[in-house]
Structure formats: C-alpha cells, structure tokens
Short mmCIF file of C-alpha atoms and ligand atoms in Angstrom, two decimals:
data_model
loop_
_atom_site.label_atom_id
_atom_site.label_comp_id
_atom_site.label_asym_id
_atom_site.label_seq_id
_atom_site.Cartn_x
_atom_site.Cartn_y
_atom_site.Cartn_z
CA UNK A 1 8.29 23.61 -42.89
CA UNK A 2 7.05 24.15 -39.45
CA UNK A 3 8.85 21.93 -36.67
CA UNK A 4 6.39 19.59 -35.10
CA UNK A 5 6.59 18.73 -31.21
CA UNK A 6 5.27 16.01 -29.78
CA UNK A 7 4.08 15.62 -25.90
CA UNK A 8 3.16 13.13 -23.68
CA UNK A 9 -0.15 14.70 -22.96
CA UNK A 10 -1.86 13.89 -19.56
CA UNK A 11 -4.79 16.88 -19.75
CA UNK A 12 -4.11 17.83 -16.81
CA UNK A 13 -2.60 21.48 -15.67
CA UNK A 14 1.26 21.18 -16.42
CA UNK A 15 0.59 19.24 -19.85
CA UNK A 16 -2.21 21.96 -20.97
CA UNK A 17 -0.38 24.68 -20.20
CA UNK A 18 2.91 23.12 -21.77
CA UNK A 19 1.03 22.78 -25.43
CA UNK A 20 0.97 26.76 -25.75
CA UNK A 21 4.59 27.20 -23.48
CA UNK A 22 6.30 24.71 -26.05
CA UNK A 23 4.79 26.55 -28.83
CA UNK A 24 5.79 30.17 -27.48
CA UNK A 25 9.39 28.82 -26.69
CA UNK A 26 10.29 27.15 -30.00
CA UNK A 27 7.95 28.29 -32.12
CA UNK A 28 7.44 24.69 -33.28
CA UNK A 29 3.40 22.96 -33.08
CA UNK A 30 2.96 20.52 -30.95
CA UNK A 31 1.02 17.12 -31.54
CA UNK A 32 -0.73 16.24 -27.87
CA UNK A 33 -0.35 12.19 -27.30
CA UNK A 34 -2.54 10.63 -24.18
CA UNK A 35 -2.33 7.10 -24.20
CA UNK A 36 -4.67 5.17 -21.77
CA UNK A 37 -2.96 1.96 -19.84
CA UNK A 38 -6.11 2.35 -17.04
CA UNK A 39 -5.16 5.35 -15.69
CA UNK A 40 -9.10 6.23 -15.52
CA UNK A 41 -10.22 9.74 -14.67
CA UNK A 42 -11.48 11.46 -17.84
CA UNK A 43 -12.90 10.09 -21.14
CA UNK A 44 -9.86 10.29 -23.53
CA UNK A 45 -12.45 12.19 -26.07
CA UNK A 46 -12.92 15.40 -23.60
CA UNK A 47 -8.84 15.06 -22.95
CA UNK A 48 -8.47 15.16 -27.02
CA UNK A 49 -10.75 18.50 -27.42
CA UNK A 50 -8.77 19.95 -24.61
CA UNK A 51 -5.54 19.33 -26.17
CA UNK A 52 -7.36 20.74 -28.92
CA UNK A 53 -8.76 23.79 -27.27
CA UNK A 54 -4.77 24.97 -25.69
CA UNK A 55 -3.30 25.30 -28.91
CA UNK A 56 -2.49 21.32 -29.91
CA UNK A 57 -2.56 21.34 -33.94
CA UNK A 58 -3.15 17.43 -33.87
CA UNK A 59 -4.49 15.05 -31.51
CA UNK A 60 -3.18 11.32 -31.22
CA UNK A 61 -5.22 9.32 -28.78
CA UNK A 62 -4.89 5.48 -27.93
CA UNK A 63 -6.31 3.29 -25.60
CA UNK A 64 -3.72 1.17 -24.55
CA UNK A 65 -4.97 -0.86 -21.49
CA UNK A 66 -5.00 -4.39 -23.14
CA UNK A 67 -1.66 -3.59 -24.71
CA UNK A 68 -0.40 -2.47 -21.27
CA UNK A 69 -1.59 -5.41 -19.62
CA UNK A 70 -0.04 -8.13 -21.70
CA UNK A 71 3.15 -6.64 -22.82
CA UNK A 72 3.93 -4.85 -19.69
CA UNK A 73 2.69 -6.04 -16.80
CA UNK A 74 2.65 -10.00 -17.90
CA UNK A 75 6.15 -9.99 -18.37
CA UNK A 76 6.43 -8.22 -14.33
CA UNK A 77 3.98 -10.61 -13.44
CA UNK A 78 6.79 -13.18 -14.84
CA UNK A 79 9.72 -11.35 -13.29
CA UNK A 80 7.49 -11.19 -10.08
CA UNK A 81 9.11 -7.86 -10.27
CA UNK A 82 9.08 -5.77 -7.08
CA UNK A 83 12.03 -2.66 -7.02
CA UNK A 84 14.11 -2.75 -3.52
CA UNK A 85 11.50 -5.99 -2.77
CA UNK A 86 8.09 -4.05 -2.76
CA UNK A 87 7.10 -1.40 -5.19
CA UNK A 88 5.64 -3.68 -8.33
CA UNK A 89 6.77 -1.05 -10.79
CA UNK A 90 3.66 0.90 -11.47
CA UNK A 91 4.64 4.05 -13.46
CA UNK A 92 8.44 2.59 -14.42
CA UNK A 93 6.33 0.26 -16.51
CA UNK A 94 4.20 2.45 -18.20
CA UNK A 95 6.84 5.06 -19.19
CA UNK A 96 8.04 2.72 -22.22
CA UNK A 97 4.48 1.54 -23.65
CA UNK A 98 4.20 6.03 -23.56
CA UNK A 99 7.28 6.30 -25.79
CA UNK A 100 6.44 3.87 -28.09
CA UNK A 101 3.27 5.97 -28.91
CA UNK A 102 5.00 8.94 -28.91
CA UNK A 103 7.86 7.84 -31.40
CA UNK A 104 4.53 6.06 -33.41
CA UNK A 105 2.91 9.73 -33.33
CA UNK A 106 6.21 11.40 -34.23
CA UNK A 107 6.32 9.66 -37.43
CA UNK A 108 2.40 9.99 -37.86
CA UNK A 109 2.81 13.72 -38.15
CA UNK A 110 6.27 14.43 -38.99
CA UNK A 111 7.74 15.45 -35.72
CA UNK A 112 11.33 15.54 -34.59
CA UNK A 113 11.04 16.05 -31.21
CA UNK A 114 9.42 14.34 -28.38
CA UNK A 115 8.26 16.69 -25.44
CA UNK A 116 7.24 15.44 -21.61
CA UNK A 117 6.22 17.10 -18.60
CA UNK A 118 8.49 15.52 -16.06
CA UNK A 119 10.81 17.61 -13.62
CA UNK A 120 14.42 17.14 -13.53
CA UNK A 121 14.70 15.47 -10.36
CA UNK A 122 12.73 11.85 -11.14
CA UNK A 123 13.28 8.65 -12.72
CA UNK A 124 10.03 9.44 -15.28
CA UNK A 125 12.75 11.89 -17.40
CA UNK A 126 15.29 9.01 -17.76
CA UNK A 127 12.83 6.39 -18.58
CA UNK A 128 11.04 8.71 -21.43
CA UNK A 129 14.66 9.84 -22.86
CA UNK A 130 16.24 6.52 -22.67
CA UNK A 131 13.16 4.81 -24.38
CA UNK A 132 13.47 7.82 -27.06
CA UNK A 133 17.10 6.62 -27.13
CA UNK A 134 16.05 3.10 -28.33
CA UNK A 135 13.17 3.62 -30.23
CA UNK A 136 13.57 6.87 -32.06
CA UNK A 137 17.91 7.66 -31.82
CA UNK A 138 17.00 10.71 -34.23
CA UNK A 139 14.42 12.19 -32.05
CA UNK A 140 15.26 14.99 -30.08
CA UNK A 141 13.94 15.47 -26.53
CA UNK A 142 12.36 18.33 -24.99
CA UNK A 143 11.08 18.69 -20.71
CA UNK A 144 9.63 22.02 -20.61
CA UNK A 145 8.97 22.03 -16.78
CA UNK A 146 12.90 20.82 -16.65
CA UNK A 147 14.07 23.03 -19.96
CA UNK A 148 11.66 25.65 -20.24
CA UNK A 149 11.39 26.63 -16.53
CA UNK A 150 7.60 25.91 -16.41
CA UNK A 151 6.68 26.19 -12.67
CA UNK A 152 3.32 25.46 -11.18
CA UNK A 153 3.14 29.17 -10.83
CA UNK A 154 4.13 30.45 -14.06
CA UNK A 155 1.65 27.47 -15.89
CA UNK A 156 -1.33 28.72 -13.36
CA UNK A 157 -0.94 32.35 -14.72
CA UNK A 158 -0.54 31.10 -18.17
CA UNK A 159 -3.46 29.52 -18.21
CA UNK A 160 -5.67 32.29 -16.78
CA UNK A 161 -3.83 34.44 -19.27
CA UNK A 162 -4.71 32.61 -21.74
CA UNK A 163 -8.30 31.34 -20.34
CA UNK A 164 -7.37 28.25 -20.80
CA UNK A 165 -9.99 25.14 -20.18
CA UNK A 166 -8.52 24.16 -17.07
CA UNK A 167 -9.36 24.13 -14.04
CA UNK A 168 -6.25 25.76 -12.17
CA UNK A 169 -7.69 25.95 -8.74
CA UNK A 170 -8.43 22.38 -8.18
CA UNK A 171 -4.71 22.21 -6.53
CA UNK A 172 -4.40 18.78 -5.58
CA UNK A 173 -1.92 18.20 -2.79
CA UNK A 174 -0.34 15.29 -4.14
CA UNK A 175 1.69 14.37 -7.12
CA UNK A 176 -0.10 11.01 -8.29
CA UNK A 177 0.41 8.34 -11.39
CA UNK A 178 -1.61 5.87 -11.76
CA UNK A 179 -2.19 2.76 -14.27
CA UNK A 180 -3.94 -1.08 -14.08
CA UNK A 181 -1.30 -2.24 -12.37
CA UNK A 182 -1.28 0.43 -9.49
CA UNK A 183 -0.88 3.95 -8.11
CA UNK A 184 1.88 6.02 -6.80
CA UNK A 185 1.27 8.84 -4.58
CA UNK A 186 3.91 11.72 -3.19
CA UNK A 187 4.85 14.91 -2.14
CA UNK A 188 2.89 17.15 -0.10
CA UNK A 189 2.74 16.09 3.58
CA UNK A 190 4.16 12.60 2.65
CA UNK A 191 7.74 14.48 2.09
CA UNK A 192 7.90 14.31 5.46
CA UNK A 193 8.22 10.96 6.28
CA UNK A 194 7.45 10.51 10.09
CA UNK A 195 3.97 11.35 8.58
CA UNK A 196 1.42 8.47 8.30
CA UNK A 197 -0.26 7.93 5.33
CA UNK A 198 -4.05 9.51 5.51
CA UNK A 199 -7.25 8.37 4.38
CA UNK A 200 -7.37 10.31 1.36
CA UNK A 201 -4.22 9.04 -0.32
CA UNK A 202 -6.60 6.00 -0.84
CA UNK A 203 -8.26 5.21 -3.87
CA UNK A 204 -7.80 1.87 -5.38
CA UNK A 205 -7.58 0.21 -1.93
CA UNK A 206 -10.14 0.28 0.80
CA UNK A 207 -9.20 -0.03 4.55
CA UNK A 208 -8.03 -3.30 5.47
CA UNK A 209 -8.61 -2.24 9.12
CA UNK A 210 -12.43 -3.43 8.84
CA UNK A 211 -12.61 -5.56 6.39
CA UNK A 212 -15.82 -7.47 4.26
CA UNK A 213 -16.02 -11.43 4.85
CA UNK A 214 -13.25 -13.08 3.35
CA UNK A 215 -12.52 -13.44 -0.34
CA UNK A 216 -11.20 -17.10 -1.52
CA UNK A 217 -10.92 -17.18 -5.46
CA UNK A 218 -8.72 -19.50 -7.84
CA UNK A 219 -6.56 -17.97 -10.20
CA UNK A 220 -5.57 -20.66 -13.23
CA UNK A 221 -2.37 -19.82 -14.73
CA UNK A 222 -0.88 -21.01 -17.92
CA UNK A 223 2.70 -20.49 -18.31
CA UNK A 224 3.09 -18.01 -16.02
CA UNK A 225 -0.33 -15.72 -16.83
CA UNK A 226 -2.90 -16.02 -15.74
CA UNK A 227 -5.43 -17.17 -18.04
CA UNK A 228 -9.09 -17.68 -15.80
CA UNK A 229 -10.47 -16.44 -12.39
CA UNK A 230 -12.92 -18.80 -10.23
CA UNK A 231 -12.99 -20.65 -13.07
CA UNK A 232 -14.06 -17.79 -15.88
CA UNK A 233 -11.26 -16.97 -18.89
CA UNK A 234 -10.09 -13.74 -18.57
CA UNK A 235 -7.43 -11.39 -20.87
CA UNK A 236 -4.10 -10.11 -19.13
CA UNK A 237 -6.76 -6.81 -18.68
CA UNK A 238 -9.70 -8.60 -17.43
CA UNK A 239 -7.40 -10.46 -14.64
CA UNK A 240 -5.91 -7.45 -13.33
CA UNK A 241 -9.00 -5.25 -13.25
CA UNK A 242 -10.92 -8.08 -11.56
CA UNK A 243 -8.04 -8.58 -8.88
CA UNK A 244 -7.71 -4.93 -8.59
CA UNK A 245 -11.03 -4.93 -7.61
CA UNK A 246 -11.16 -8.03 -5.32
CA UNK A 247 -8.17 -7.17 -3.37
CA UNK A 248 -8.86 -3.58 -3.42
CA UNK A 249 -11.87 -4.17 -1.50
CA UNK A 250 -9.46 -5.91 1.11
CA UNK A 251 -7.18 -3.37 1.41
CA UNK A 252 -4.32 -5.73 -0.38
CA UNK A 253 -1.43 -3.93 -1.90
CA UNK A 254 -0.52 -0.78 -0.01
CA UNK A 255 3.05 0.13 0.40
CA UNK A 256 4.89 2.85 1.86
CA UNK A 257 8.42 2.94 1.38
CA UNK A 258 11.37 5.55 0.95
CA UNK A 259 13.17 4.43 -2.43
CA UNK A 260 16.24 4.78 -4.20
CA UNK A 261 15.83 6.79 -7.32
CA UNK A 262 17.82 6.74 -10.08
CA UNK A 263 19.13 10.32 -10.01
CA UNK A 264 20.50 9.64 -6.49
CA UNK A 265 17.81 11.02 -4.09
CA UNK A 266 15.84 8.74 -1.72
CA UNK A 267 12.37 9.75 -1.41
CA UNK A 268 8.96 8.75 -0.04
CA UNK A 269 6.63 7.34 -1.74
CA UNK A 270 3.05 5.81 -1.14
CA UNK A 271 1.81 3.30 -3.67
CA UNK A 272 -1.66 0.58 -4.11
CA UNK A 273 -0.80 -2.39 -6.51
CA UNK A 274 -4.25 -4.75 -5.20
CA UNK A 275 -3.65 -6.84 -8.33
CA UNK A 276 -0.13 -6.42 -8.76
CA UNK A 277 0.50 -7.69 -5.24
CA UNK A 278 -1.81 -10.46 -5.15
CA UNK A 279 -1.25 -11.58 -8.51
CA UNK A 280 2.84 -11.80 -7.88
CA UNK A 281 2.09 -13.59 -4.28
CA UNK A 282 0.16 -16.46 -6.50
CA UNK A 283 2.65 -16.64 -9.73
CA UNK A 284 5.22 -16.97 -6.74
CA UNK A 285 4.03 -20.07 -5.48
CA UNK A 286 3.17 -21.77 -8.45
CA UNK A 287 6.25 -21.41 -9.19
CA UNK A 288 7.53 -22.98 -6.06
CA UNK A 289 6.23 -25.90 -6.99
CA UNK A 290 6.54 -26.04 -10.63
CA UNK A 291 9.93 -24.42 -11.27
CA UNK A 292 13.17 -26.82 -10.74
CA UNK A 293 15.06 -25.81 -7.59
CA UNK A 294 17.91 -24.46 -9.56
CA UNK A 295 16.28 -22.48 -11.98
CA UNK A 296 13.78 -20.95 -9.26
CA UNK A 297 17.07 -20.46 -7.44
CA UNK A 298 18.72 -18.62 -10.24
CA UNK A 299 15.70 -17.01 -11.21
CA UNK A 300 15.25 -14.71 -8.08
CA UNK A 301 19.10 -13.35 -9.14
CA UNK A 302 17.37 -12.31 -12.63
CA UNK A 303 14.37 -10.97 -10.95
CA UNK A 304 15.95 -8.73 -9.21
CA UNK A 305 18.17 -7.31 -11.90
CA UNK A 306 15.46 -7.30 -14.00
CA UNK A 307 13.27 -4.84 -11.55
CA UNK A 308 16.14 -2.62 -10.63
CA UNK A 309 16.71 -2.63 -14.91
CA UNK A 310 12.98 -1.35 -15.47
CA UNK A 311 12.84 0.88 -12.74
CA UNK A 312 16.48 2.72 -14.02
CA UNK A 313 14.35 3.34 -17.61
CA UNK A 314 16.28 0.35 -19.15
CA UNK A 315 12.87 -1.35 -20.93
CA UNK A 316 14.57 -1.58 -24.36
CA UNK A 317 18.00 -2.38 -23.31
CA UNK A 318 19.66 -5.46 -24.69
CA UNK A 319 20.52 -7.05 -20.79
CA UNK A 320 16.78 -6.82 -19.92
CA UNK A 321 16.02 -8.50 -23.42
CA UNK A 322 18.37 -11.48 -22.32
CA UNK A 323 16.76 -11.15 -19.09
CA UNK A 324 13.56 -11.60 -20.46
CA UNK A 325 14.25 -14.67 -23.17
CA UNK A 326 15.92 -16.41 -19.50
CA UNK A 327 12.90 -15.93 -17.65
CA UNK A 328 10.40 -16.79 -20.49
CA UNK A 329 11.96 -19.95 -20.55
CA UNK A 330 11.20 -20.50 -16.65
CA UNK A 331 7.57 -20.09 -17.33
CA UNK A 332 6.81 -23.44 -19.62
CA UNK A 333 4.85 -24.95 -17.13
CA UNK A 334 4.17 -22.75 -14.77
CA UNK A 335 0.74 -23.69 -15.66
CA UNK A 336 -2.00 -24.82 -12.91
CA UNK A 337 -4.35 -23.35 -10.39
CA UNK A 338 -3.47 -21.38 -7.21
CA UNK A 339 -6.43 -20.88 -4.00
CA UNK A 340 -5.94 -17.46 -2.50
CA UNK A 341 -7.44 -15.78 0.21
CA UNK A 342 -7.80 -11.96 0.09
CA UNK A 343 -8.62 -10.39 3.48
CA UNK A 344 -7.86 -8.06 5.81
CA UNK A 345 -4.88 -6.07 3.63
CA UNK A 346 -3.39 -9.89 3.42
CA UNK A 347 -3.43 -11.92 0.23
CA UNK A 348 -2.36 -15.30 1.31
CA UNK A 349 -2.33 -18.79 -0.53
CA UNK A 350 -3.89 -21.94 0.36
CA UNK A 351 -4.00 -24.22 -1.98
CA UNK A 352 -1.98 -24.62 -4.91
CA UNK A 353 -2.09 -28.02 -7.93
CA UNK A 354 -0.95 -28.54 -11.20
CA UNK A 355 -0.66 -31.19 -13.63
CA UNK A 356 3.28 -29.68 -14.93
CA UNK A 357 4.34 -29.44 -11.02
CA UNK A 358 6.93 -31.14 -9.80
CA UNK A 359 5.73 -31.62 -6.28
CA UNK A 360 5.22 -35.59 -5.72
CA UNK A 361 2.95 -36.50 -2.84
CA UNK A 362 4.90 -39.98 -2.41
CA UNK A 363 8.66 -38.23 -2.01
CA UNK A 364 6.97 -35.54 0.46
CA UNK A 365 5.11 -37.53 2.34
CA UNK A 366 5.72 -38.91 6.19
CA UNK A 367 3.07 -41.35 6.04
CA UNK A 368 2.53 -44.85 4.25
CA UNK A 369 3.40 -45.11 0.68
CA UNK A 370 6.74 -42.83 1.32
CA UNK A 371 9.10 -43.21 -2.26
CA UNK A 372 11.74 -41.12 -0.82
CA UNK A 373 14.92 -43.35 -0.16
CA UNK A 374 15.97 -42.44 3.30
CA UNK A 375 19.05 -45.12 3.68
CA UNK A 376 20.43 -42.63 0.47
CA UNK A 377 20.63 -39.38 2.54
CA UNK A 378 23.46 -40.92 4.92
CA UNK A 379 25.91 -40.52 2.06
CA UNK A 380 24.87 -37.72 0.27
CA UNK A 381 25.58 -35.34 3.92
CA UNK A 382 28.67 -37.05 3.89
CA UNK A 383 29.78 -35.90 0.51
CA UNK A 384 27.80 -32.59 0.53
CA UNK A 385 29.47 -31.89 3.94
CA UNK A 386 33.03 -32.99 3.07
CA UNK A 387 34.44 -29.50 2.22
CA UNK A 388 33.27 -27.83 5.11
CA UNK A 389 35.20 -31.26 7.13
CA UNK A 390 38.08 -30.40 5.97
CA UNK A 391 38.16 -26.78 6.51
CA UNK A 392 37.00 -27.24 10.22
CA UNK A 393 39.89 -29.66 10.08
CA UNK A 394 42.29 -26.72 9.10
CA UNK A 395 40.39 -24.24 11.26
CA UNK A 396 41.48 -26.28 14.61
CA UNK A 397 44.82 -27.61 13.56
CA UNK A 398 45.93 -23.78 13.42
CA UNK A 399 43.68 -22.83 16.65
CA UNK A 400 41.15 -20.89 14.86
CA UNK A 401 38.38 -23.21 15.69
CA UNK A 402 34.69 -21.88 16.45
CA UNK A 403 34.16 -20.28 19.69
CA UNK A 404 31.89 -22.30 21.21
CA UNK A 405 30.76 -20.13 24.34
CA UNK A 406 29.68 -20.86 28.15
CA UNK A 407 26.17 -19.33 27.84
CA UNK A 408 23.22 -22.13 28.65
CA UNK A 409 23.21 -25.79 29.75
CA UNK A 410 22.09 -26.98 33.08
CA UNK A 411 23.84 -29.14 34.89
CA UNK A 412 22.70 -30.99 38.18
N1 LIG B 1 8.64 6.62 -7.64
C1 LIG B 1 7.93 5.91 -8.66
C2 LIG B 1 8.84 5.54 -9.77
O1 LIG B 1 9.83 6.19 -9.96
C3 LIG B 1 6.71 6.66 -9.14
C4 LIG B 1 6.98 7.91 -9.92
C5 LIG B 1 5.76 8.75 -10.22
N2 LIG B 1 5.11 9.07 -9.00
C6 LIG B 1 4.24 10.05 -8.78
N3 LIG B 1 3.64 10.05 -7.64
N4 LIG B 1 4.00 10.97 -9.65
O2 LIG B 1 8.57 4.61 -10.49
#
C-alpha cells in the first residue's frame, strides 16, 4: 500500500508547491489539512480545490475558530499569558489545535507521517513535532522546506513548471501568521531592527496616532471568561472577534519586540493582539480584586512558566497540565464586570465590581464607617519586622551597618 503524507496545508506558495515536492521526494500521497482558527484570507472551499488541483489525493478541511477560541485562547486568557511580558502567544497557540487535526486526519486516511512547511530555524518546527510527540508517538515527521531543501526559489520554479494554481509573483515581503487572537509579522526590512515598523505591517490594528472618540464597553466575566460584552452574551469567539474589532479600531495591541526563540536566536518580531491585549488587561484586574493575595501572588510565578511552556511547543506536556488544573482553580470567582476604555492604542480600566470580590468598601475606606482595626497594625509591624531587627542588630554589632550617606538635608 501506498504511504500516505499528511501536511499542514496553508494554500499558500510553500504549502502548494510542497504537496507535489513531498510526493516527488518519497513517493508517498499526501492528504492536504487547513484548519481555520480565524486566520481569514481565503474561503477554506477554494483552499480545498487548490490542494486538490497540486496533486493532494484527499482534502481534510475544518473550521476551527470556536474550538480555537475556547480551548486555546480561554485558557491564555486565564494564564494572562504574555511570553518575555508582551507577546500574547498568537501562533505558539495555534500550532497544537493544528496537530491535533493533523494526527485526527492521519488516522482518517491512513497516514504515517505528518508533513509541515516550517524552516529549521523557528519555534513553529518544535511546537508541530513535539505536539506529534504527544498526540501521535508513532507518527513520523516530515519539514520539506527544512528536509527536502525546498527554497522559495526552487518552489517558484516548481510551480511554473508545473503550472501550478498559484500565484508565484505576488511576493509578499513579509513572513506573516495570523489567528483570532492576533498576528505576527517578520522578516524583510523588520530584520533590521533600528527599522520602524511601517504602515503596511498593519492590518488588524488601525493607527492609534488619530484616533475615533473613545470606546468605554463592559466586559462580564464568569470565572475567568468572559461570558457578555455591554451587556450582550457572547461565545469565547464572539468576545474576541468583537474586541478585536473594538480595540483594533483604537490601535490597542501592537507590539514590537526582539524575542528569545527556542532554538537560541533572538529575533524581531512585530505582532497585533487588539483582543488579546485588552482582554488580558481586564481578566487582570478582576482578578486583583477577586483573587486572594496569595494565590494572585503565586499565580503570576505559574503564569509565567506557563507562557514560556507554550511558547517552547510544550502544549501537551504533563507540567503545563498541572499548570493548568493550578490556575483553573484560581478562576472560581473570578466572575463580575470590568469598565474599560479603549482609545488612543491604550486599553485602560475604570471601573471594576463583582459580587465574588473580595474588595470591602468598609476595610478600604478613609472615611466614616472605616471596619479596618487600626490599633491592630502596631503589633503586627512589630512582629512582621522582627527578623529584619535582629539582623540590623547583627549588621552593626560587626560594623557592617547601612551606609547612610551625606547627600541632602539643609541645615540653618
Ligand atoms: N515568533 C512567534 C512565535 O514563535 C511567531 C512565529 C510565526 N511568525 C511569523 N511571522 N511567521 O510564536
């Protein structure tokens, strides 16, 4: 029996050309898989006939936006997961929701290998291989760009070779992912990275240098997703397209940063995560004042693990699935309604309330009807501070107390 292939299919160039390139190589067919999680562009029906049209013998095609939205990016709403403290995780999320559609298809029609187009120098190839790893140990993995020494070049000429339904000359300058939950944008003149962002790396945000009036909306939560917008239920989906497009239109979400990949190399990268940005500055305060000072404390350690564990292709692992049970557990009440305003590339909060908080006007407040026992706080510093009055104790009986300095002071 024939060996079956199958490949993350995108329909664009590299993918198109790597249906026929696998095929020639290995002699094996290959099974194109496109999976939609909002990437937008092209109806998935003309990227099925294309698939079709290069040489695919089978065509698996699934729109996977709502499953995207509420398995993946809920949970990194949850985590309030941002990689080296800004990039929200756009494509590292996405990669594992790919291979379980992939491993789905391999069984579908009988394949025993799973084929991307990745290069060998990003984090994409380690995410798709380790998920393969977890979800399908006996599949074998195949990166014909990486493997197969498919360059732009060599795909362009295959393609007019082979008058393929592509079209070649439409180079774009950029190398660009994109999903609900945002869009990452490199190479190009960005590789340089004195260079400024232009204009045209835009697309899900619009300027925030002149922005429309103000936006103030009130995102209700209920344990930890968000569950209605000004007041209207929404699905995981619904919230994220809505805020994608509310913030968007404020220019909320863009990020520039150089990174820290996985395979060692730092490099530059440009991303626009409206709702993923917005929707993380909300969760975040809710859960300042619904999530107990020691947990929220704690919580930030496991966020942070948790990011740098997605973005290192780690989705299935069993630390992130510990990771995950600890910080579904914060999220029991982080139920109520946060007030955000959206403008001018800023999405700030102003007003937050909840029925599960554990804010409580009478211990906060400095006016009449104050709760708070101040005549306690006397002894508490005393026995909070003891171990720090007994090292200072130490510190001066062997001459190693603080320098105090000369600097300042006025004297008459
Ligand atoms: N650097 C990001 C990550 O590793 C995005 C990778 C894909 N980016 C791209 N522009 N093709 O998660």
């Amino acid at each position: 029996m024939t060996e079956r292939v199958v490949l993350a299919y995108s329909g664009g160039l590299d993918t198109s050309v790597g249906i026929g390139w696998i095929a020639e190589a290995t002699s094996a067919e290959v099974v194109a898989v496109a999976v939609d999680v909002g990437q937008g562009g092209e109806d998935l029906e003309v990227i099925r006939r294309r698939a079709l049209d290069c040489g695919a013998v089978e065509a698996y095609i699934a729109d996977a936006k709502e499953e995207f939205a509420t398995e993946y990016c809920m949970p990194a709403l949850a985590a309030n997961a941002l990689y080296m403290g800004s990039y929200p995780l756009v494509s590292a999320l996405s990669r594992p929701l790919i291979v379980k559609h992939l491993v789905r298809a391999a069984r579908q029609f009988g394949a025993s290998t799973v084929a991307h187009g990745c290069t060998g120098k990003g984090n994409d190839q380690v995410r798709f291989e380790v998920s393969i790893t977890s979800l399908g140990p006996d599949l074998k993995c195949l990166a014909p760009i990486r493997d197969l020494a498919l360059t732009r070049d060599k795909a362009i000429d295959f393609a007019e070779k082979h008058n393929l339904p592509i079209d070649a000359t439409k180079a774009n300058p950029f190398s660009i992912d994109q999903n609900v939950w945002g869009r990452a944008v490199e190479t190009g003149f960005l590789e340089d990275i004195w260079n400024g962002p232009t204009k045209d790396v835009y697309t899900y945000t619009d300027s925030p240098e002149f922005p429309p009036v103000a936006d103030e909306l009130v995102i209700t939560f209920d344990a930890g997703v968000p569950v209605a917008i000004d007041g209207y239920p929404v699905t995981p989906l619904q919230a994220v397209q809505e805020m994608n497009r509310r913030a968007g239109a404020q220019g909320v979400g863009r990020i520039d940063i150089v990174e820290d990949r996985l395979v060692g190399i730092k490099s530059r990268e440009v991303y626009e995560a409206p709702a993923a940005v917005a929707l993380i500055a909300a969760h975040q305060e809710l859960e300042n004042v619904t999530v107990e000072r020691e947990q929220a404390r704690y919580k930030r350690l496991v966020e942070h693990r948790w990011a740098e564990l997605v973005y290192d292709g780690q989705w299935f692992s069993p630390l992130k699935r510990s990771l995950d049970a600890f910080i579904d557990d914060t999220q029991r009440y982080v139920s109520g309604d946060i007030r955000m305003e959206l403008h001018g590339g800023r999405a700030v909060v102003t007003g937050r309330r909840s029925d599960s908080g554990l804010y409580d006007f009478n211990l906060a407040t400095y006016d009449t009807g104050d709760t708070f026992d101040q005549s306690a706080a006397r002894g508490f510093i005393e026995i909070y501070g003891l171990p720090a009055k007994l090292a200072a104790a130490r510190d001066a009986k062997f001459g190693n107390a603080p320098e105090l300095g000369t600097q300042g002071g006025i004297s008459a």
